[in-house]
CSV table of C-alpha atoms in Angstrom, one decimal:
chain,number,residue,atom,x,y,z
A,801,MET,CA,-19.4,6.8,-56.7
A,802,ALA,CA,-19.0,3.2,-58.2
A,803,ASP,CA,-20.6,0.1,-56.2
A,804,THR,CA,-17.7,-2.3,-55.2
A,805,LEU,CA,-18.1,-5.6,-55.8
A,806,ASP,CA,-15.8,-8.0,-53.4
A,807,PHE,CA,-15.4,-11.8,-53.6
A,808,ARG,CA,-13.5,-14.6,-52.9
A,809,ILE,CA,-14.4,-18.0,-54.5
A,810,LYS,CA,-13.4,-21.6,-54.4
A,811,LEU,CA,-15.1,-24.2,-56.1
A,812,SER,CA,-13.9,-27.7,-57.3
A,813,ARG,CA,-15.1,-30.1,-59.9
A,814,GLY,CA,-13.1,-33.3,-59.2
A,815,GLU,CA,-9.7,-33.0,-61.2
A,816,LEU,CA,-11.5,-31.9,-64.2
A,817,PHE,CA,-11.9,-28.1,-63.3
A,818,SER,CA,-11.2,-25.8,-60.2
A,819,LEU,CA,-12.1,-22.2,-59.9
A,820,ASP,CA,-10.2,-19.9,-57.5
A,821,VAL,CA,-10.6,-16.2,-57.9
A,822,ALA,CA,-10.6,-13.4,-55.4
A,823,GLU,CA,-11.0,-9.6,-56.3
A,824,SER,CA,-12.0,-6.2,-55.2
A,825,PHE,CA,-13.1,-3.7,-57.9
A,826,PRO,CA,-15.5,-0.8,-58.4
A,827,LEU,CA,-18.6,-2.1,-60.5
A,828,SER,CA,-19.7,0.6,-63.0
A,829,GLY,CA,-20.4,0.7,-66.6
A,830,ILE,CA,-19.7,-2.9,-68.2
A,831,THR,CA,-16.9,-4.8,-67.2
A,832,ALA,CA,-16.0,-7.5,-69.8
A,833,ILE,CA,-14.7,-10.9,-68.6
A,834,VAL,CA,-12.7,-12.6,-71.3
A,835,GLY,CA,-10.6,-15.5,-72.0
A,836,PRO,CA,-10.5,-18.9,-73.5
A,837,SER,CA,-13.3,-21.5,-73.6
A,838,GLY,CA,-13.7,-23.7,-70.7
A,839,GLY,CA,-11.8,-21.2,-68.3
A,840,GLY,CA,-14.5,-20.9,-65.9
A,841,LYS,CA,-16.1,-17.7,-67.0
A,842,THR,CA,-19.7,-19.0,-67.0
A,843,THR,CA,-19.2,-20.9,-63.6
A,844,PHE,CA,-17.7,-17.9,-62.3
A,845,LEU,CA,-20.7,-15.7,-62.9
A,846,ARG,CA,-23.1,-18.3,-61.7
A,847,ALA,CA,-21.3,-18.9,-58.6
A,848,LEU,CA,-21.5,-15.1,-58.2
A,849,ALA,CA,-25.3,-15.5,-58.6
A,850,GLY,CA,-25.5,-18.2,-56.0
A,851,LEU,CA,-26.6,-20.6,-59.1
A,852,GLU,CA,-23.3,-22.9,-58.9
A,853,LYS,CA,-22.8,-24.2,-55.2
A,854,ALA,CA,-19.1,-23.1,-54.1
A,855,ASP,CA,-16.7,-24.8,-51.9
A,856,ASP,CA,-16.1,-21.9,-50.4
A,857,ALA,CA,-17.7,-18.2,-51.4
A,858,ARG,CA,-17.3,-14.6,-49.5
A,859,VAL,CA,-19.1,-12.2,-51.8
A,860,ARG,CA,-20.2,-8.5,-51.1
A,861,PHE,CA,-21.9,-6.0,-53.2
A,862,ARG,CA,-22.8,-2.6,-52.3
A,863,ASN,CA,-21.8,-3.3,-48.6
A,864,LYS,CA,-24.3,-6.0,-48.3
A,865,ASP,CA,-23.0,-9.8,-47.9
A,866,TRP,CA,-24.3,-12.2,-50.4
A,867,THR,CA,-22.4,-14.8,-48.8
A,868,ALA,CA,-20.5,-15.0,-45.6
A,869,PRO,CA,-20.0,-17.7,-43.0
A,870,SER,CA,-23.8,-19.0,-41.9
A,871,LEU,CA,-25.0,-16.9,-44.5
A,872,ASN,CA,-26.0,-17.6,-48.3
A,873,LEU,CA,-28.3,-15.2,-49.8
A,874,PRO,CA,-30.5,-17.1,-52.3
A,875,PRO,CA,-30.4,-15.9,-56.2
A,876,GLU,CA,-33.5,-14.3,-56.1
A,877,LYS,CA,-32.4,-12.3,-52.9
A,878,ARG,CA,-29.3,-10.8,-54.9
A,879,ARG,CA,-31.0,-8.4,-57.5
A,880,ILE,CA,-29.3,-9.7,-60.2
A,881,GLY,CA,-30.7,-9.7,-63.6
A,882,PHE,CA,-29.2,-12.7,-65.6
A,883,VAL,CA,-29.2,-13.1,-69.2
A,884,PHE,CA,-28.0,-16.5,-69.9
A,885,GLN,CA,-26.4,-17.7,-73.5
A,886,ASN,CA,-29.7,-19.3,-74.4
A,887,PRO,CA,-33.0,-16.8,-74.3
A,888,SER,CA,-34.9,-19.3,-72.4
A,889,LEU,CA,-38.1,-17.4,-73.0
A,890,PHE,CA,-41.5,-18.5,-71.3
A,891,PRO,CA,-43.1,-20.1,-74.4
A,892,HIS,CA,-46.6,-20.1,-72.9
A,893,LEU,CA,-46.5,-16.1,-72.8
A,894,ASP,CA,-46.1,-13.7,-75.4
A,895,VAL,CA,-43.3,-10.8,-75.2
A,896,ALA,CA,-45.4,-8.4,-73.0
A,897,GLY,CA,-46.1,-11.3,-70.9
A,898,ASN,CA,-42.4,-12.4,-70.3
A,899,LEU,CA,-41.6,-8.8,-69.5
A,900,ARG,CA,-44.4,-8.6,-67.1
A,901,TYR,CA,-42.8,-11.6,-65.3
A,902,GLY,CA,-39.8,-9.9,-64.9
A,903,ALA,CA,-41.5,-7.0,-63.4
A,904,ARG,CA,-43.6,-9.0,-61.2
A,905,ARG,CA,-40.8,-10.5,-59.5
A,906,ARG,CA,-39.9,-7.3,-57.7
A,907,GLU,CA,-43.2,-5.3,-57.6
A,908,ILE,CA,-42.2,-3.2,-60.5
A,909,LYS,CA,-45.1,-1.0,-61.9
A,910,SER,CA,-43.6,0.7,-65.0
A,911,TYR,CA,-40.9,-0.4,-67.5
A,912,ASP,CA,-41.7,1.6,-70.5
A,913,ALA,CA,-38.1,2.9,-70.6
A,914,ILE,CA,-36.6,-0.6,-71.3
A,915,ILE,CA,-39.4,-1.1,-73.7
A,916,ASP,CA,-38.0,2.1,-75.5
A,917,ALA,CA,-34.5,1.5,-75.1
A,918,LEU,CA,-34.7,-1.9,-76.6
A,919,ASP,CA,-37.4,-1.2,-79.1
A,920,LEU,CA,-39.8,-3.6,-77.8
A,921,GLY,CA,-43.1,-1.8,-78.5
A,922,VAL,CA,-44.0,-3.5,-81.9
A,923,LEU,CA,-43.3,-6.8,-80.4
A,924,MET,CA,-45.4,-7.0,-77.4
A,925,SER,CA,-48.2,-9.0,-78.7
A,926,ARG,CA,-46.0,-11.5,-80.3
A,927,ARG,CA,-45.4,-15.1,-79.6
A,928,VAL,CA,-42.0,-15.8,-78.5
A,929,GLN,CA,-41.9,-18.9,-80.7
A,930,GLY,CA,-42.2,-16.4,-84.0
A,931,LEU,CA,-39.3,-14.3,-82.8
A,932,SER,CA,-36.2,-14.2,-84.6
A,933,GLY,CA,-33.0,-14.9,-82.7
A,934,GLY,CA,-32.0,-11.1,-82.3
A,935,GLU,CA,-35.7,-10.3,-81.2
A,936,ALA,CA,-35.5,-13.1,-78.4
A,937,ARG,CA,-32.1,-11.9,-77.2
A,938,ARG,CA,-33.7,-8.2,-77.0
A,939,VAL,CA,-36.7,-9.8,-75.0
A,940,ALA,CA,-34.7,-11.8,-72.6
A,941,LEU,CA,-32.5,-8.7,-71.9
A,942,GLY,CA,-35.8,-6.4,-71.4
A,943,ARG,CA,-37.2,-9.1,-68.9
A,944,ALA,CA,-34.2,-9.2,-67.0
A,945,MET,CA,-34.2,-5.4,-66.7
A,946,ALA,CA,-37.7,-5.1,-66.0
A,947,SER,CA,-36.9,-6.7,-62.8
A,948,ASN,CA,-34.9,-3.4,-61.8
A,949,PRO,CA,-31.9,-5.2,-60.9
A,950,ASP,CA,-28.7,-3.9,-58.9
A,951,VAL,CA,-26.4,-5.4,-61.6
A,952,LEU,CA,-26.6,-7.1,-64.6
A,953,PHE,CA,-25.0,-10.3,-65.5
A,954,LEU,CA,-24.5,-11.2,-69.3
A,955,ASP,CA,-23.2,-14.8,-70.2
A,956,GLU,CA,-22.1,-14.6,-74.0
A,957,PRO,CA,-25.9,-13.1,-74.3
A,958,LEU,CA,-25.0,-13.1,-78.4
A,959,SER,CA,-23.8,-16.5,-78.6
A,960,GLY,CA,-25.2,-18.0,-81.8
A,961,LEU,CA,-25.8,-15.2,-83.9
A,962,ASP,CA,-24.0,-14.2,-87.1
A,963,THR,CA,-21.8,-11.0,-87.2
A,964,SER,CA,-24.4,-8.7,-88.7
A,965,ARG,CA,-27.1,-9.5,-86.2
A,966,LYS,CA,-24.8,-9.1,-83.2
A,967,ALA,CA,-23.8,-5.8,-84.7
A,968,GLU,CA,-27.2,-4.8,-84.9
A,969,LEU,CA,-27.8,-5.8,-81.1
A,970,LEU,CA,-24.8,-4.3,-79.6
A,971,PRO,CA,-26.2,-0.8,-79.4
A,972,TYR,CA,-29.3,-1.9,-77.9
A,973,ILE,CA,-27.2,-3.2,-75.0
A,974,GLY,CA,-25.2,-0.1,-74.8
A,975,ARG,CA,-28.7,2.0,-74.5
A,976,ALA,CA,-30.1,-0.2,-72.0
A,977,VAL,CA,-27.4,-0.3,-69.8
A,978,SER,CA,-26.8,3.4,-69.8
A,979,GLU,CA,-30.6,4.3,-69.6
A,980,ALA,CA,-31.0,2.1,-66.6
A,981,GLN,CA,-27.5,3.1,-65.1
A,982,VAL,CA,-27.0,-0.5,-63.8
A,983,PRO,CA,-23.7,-1.9,-63.8
A,984,ALA,CA,-23.0,-5.3,-65.9
A,985,LEU,CA,-20.7,-8.0,-66.0
A,986,TYR,CA,-20.3,-9.5,-69.7
A,987,VAL,CA,-18.7,-12.8,-70.6
A,988,THR,CA,-17.5,-12.6,-74.5
A,989,HIS,CA,-15.3,-14.3,-76.4
A,990,SER,CA,-15.8,-11.5,-79.1
A,991,ALA,CA,-13.0,-8.5,-79.6
A,992,SER,CA,-15.7,-6.6,-81.2
A,993,GLU,CA,-18.2,-6.8,-78.6
A,994,VAL,CA,-15.5,-5.9,-75.9
A,995,THR,CA,-14.3,-2.7,-78.3
A,996,THR,CA,-18.1,-1.9,-78.2
A,997,LEU,CA,-19.6,-2.0,-75.1
A,998,ALA,CA,-16.6,-2.4,-72.5
A,999,ASP,CA,-15.4,0.0,-69.9
A,1000,ARG,CA,-13.0,-2.2,-68.3
A,1001,VAL,CA,-11.6,-5.7,-69.2
A,1002,ILE,CA,-10.4,-8.6,-67.0
A,1003,GLY,CA,-9.2,-12.1,-67.9
A,1004,LEU,CA,-10.0,-15.4,-66.6
A,1005,SER,CA,-8.2,-18.5,-67.7
A,1006,GLY,CA,-8.0,-22.0,-65.9
A,1007,GLY,CA,-9.8,-21.1,-63.2
A,1008,SER,CA,-7.9,-18.1,-62.1
A,1009,LEU,CA,-8.3,-14.2,-62.9
A,1010,THR,CA,-5.1,-13.4,-65.1
A,1011,GLU,CA,-5.0,-9.4,-65.1
A,1012,TRP,CA,-6.7,-6.2,-65.7
A,1013,GLN,CA,-6.2,-5.2,-69.8
A,1014,VAL,CA,-6.0,-2.2,-71.2
A,1015,PRO,CA,-9.6,-0.9,-71.8
A,1016,PRO,CA,-10.7,-0.5,-75.7
A,1017,ALA,CA,-9.7,2.7,-76.9
A,1018,ARG,CA,-13.0,5.1,-77.3
A,1019,LEU,CA,-13.6,8.8,-78.2
A,1020,ARG,CA,-16.8,10.6,-77.1
A,1021,ALA,CA,-18.5,12.4,-79.8
A,1022,THR,CA,-22.0,14.3,-80.2
A,1023,VAL,CA,-24.7,13.3,-82.7
A,1024,THR,CA,-25.2,16.4,-84.8
A,1025,SER,CA,-27.7,15.4,-87.4
A,1026,VAL,CA,-30.2,12.0,-88.4
A,1027,SER,CA,-31.4,11.3,-91.8
A,1028,ASP,CA,-32.2,8.3,-93.5
A,1029,GLY,CA,-30.9,6.2,-91.3
A,1030,VAL,CA,-27.7,7.6,-90.9
A,1031,MET,CA,-26.5,10.0,-88.1
A,1032,SER,CA,-23.5,12.4,-88.2
A,1033,ALA,CA,-21.4,12.6,-85.1
A,1034,LEU,CA,-18.6,14.9,-84.2
A,1035,VAL,CA,-15.7,14.2,-81.8
A,1036,ASP,CA,-16.1,16.1,-78.8
A,1037,GLY,CA,-13.5,19.2,-78.6
A,1038,ALA,CA,-13.1,19.2,-82.5
A,1039,GLU,CA,-14.5,22.1,-84.5
A,1040,PRO,CA,-16.9,21.5,-87.4
A,1041,GLY,CA,-14.8,21.0,-90.5
A,1042,ALA,CA,-11.9,19.3,-89.1
A,1043,GLY,CA,-12.4,16.2,-90.4
A,1044,ALA,CA,-13.5,14.6,-87.1
A,1045,ASP,CA,-17.0,13.8,-88.2
A,1046,PHE,CA,-18.6,10.3,-89.1
A,1047,ALA,CA,-21.5,8.9,-90.7
A,1048,LEU,CA,-22.7,6.1,-88.9
A,1049,PRO,CA,-26.0,3.9,-88.4
A,1050,VAL,CA,-28.4,5.6,-86.2
A,1051,ILE,CA,-28.1,4.6,-82.8
A,1052,GLY,CA,-28.3,7.8,-81.1
A,1053,LYS,CA,-30.5,11.2,-81.3
A,1054,ILE,CA,-29.5,14.9,-82.0
A,1055,GLY,CA,-27.4,16.3,-79.2
A,1056,GLU,CA,-27.0,12.9,-77.6
A,1057,THR,CA,-23.2,11.4,-76.8
A,1058,ILE,CA,-22.1,8.3,-78.3
A,1059,GLY,CA,-18.8,6.3,-77.7
A,1060,LEU,CA,-16.7,5.7,-80.8
A,1061,GLY,CA,-14.9,2.4,-80.1
A,1062,LEU,CA,-11.5,2.1,-82.1
A,1063,PRO,CA,-10.6,-1.5,-82.8
A,1064,ASN,CA,-7.1,-2.4,-82.3
A,1065,ASP,CA,-6.5,-3.4,-85.6
A,1066,SER,CA,-8.3,-0.7,-87.3
A,1067,VAL,CA,-6.1,2.3,-85.8
A,1068,LEU,CA,-2.9,3.3,-87.8
A,1069,VAL,CA,-0.5,5.6,-86.1
A,1070,SER,CA,1.9,7.7,-88.0
A,1071,THR,CA,4.4,10.7,-87.6
A,1072,ASP,CA,3.3,12.4,-90.9
A,1073,PRO,CA,0.1,13.2,-92.7
A,1074,PRO,CA,-0.8,9.6,-94.6
A,1075,GLY,CA,-2.2,11.7,-97.2
A,1076,ARG,CA,-5.0,10.1,-99.0
A,1077,SER,CA,-6.3,6.8,-97.6
A,1078,ASP,CA,-9.4,4.3,-97.0
A,1079,ALA,CA,-9.4,5.8,-93.2
A,1080,LEU,CA,-12.8,7.1,-92.4
A,1081,ALA,CA,-10.5,9.8,-90.8
A,1082,THR,CA,-7.2,11.0,-89.9
A,1083,LEU,CA,-6.9,12.8,-86.6
A,1084,PRO,CA,-4.1,14.9,-85.2
A,1085,ALA,CA,-2.9,13.6,-81.8
A,1086,ARG,CA,-0.4,14.3,-79.0
A,1087,VAL,CA,1.4,11.9,-77.0
A,1088,VAL,CA,1.2,12.2,-73.1
A,1089,LYS,CA,2.2,10.4,-70.2
A,1090,GLY,CA,0.2,7.1,-69.4
A,1091,GLU,CA,0.7,3.4,-68.8
A,1092,GLY,CA,0.0,0.3,-70.5
A,1093,GLY,CA,0.3,1.6,-74.1
A,1094,LEU,CA,0.5,4.4,-76.2
A,1095,SER,CA,-1.5,7.3,-74.4
A,1096,LEU,CA,-2.6,10.0,-76.7
A,1097,ASP,CA,-4.4,13.3,-76.3
A,1098,ILE,CA,-7.1,14.0,-79.3
A,1099,PHE,CA,-8.8,17.2,-79.4
A,1100,GLY,CA,-8.5,17.2,-75.2
A,1101,GLN,CA,-9.7,13.7,-74.9
A,1102,LYS,CA,-7.3,11.2,-73.4
A,1103,ILE,CA,-7.2,7.4,-74.9
A,1104,THR,CA,-4.5,4.7,-75.0
A,1105,LEU,CA,-3.9,2.3,-77.4
A,1106,PRO,CA,-2.3,-1.3,-76.6
A,1107,LYS,CA,0.5,-0.6,-79.1
A,1108,GLY,CA,3.7,1.3,-78.2
A,1109,GLY,CA,6.4,2.9,-80.1
A,1110,PRO,CA,9.5,5.0,-79.6
A,1111,TYR,CA,7.4,8.0,-79.6
A,1112,ALA,CA,8.3,11.2,-77.0
A,1113,VAL,CA,5.9,12.7,-74.8
A,1114,GLU,CA,4.4,15.7,-76.4
A,1115,ALA,CA,5.4,14.3,-79.9
A,1116,LYS,CA,2.7,15.0,-82.9
A,1117,LEU,CA,1.3,12.4,-84.4
A,1118,TRP,CA,-1.6,11.4,-86.9
A,1119,VAL,CA,-3.9,8.4,-86.3
A,1120,SER,CA,-5.9,7.0,-89.0
A,1121,ILE,CA,-9.0,5.4,-88.3
A,1122,LEU,CA,-10.3,2.4,-90.4
A,1123,ARG,CA,-13.2,1.2,-88.6
A,1124,ILE,CA,-15.8,2.4,-85.5
A,1125,LEU,CA,-17.9,0.5,-83.2
A,1126,PRO,CA,-20.4,3.0,-81.4
A,1127,ARG,CA,-22.5,2.6,-78.4
A,1128,PRO,CA,-24.8,5.2,-76.5
A,1129,GLU,CA,-22.7,6.5,-73.6
A,1130,PRO,CA,-23.4,6.5,-70.4
A,1131,ILE,CA,-24.3,9.5,-68.7
A,1132,ASP,CA,-21.6,9.0,-66.4
A,1133,SER,CA,-18.9,7.4,-68.5
A,1134,ALA,CA,-16.4,9.7,-67.6
A,1135,ASP,CA,-16.3,8.7,-64.1
A,1136,ILE,CA,-16.1,4.8,-64.8
A,1137,ARG,CA,-12.2,4.6,-65.0
């Protein structure tokens, strides 16, 4: 059963900006918050966390009030792991010291699983001044998670990194959240980050929540082999040899389940087999009933693409996949939506 986040927040910064948001939804997996710059995404996260003073705030999570009339729980009592745009590591401590700081805040004795998930073991004795941008982001996430939070708030945690560095770090974030089974709110401008990580997506613009968007299309697959930095993954429900296996960078071990994020601009739908193409794979699909787009059954898995089309229910189609954004799959991913 997912934990429910209920909130109503009003905040004004003179005539320049106002935030007025209210919603209640189950918080599980990774919920992405998207929208234009200046729309209030960071202010919203900070207000939820108690880092930004609101004119009026009612926030409740896991049936516990964070704010209410005559109550304003301080940020450190809300059990939030907050990862900011800037890693903000303590320069006088090495990596191990930064992680210990996060753990000591809540008297956590062991956080080895976080070290393993983020591959921080080789960095433990390093000074933070010598870390690369990607390494510093991993340490910042590790410090937040070492405190054993009830929820993670990630405010554009990959801001300032180039595309290749972001691609390297996204699976680390997915694995850490998956293994800790901690829900997360994730602010981003990046469509690739949303497709890779998000289980649900909501928009925020002009200080107001806009609407829930169609979640990223994602197929489950199982890692079948790992060799020389490459893993093979077979789409769940498909038989070997059906053309539904993919060679991908290693993000999992043999037998583990991963999610194959399908970017909107990298999926082509056709009524006839397309023949030879540059696609990674072309999979058979069947149109099924659904809302918000084109719902398809692929090897027994239902996905929804935002693009529609004049396709009747039960129509047989072919889906060509040009690009995949993989992530480690949460254990309870089937229950997230």
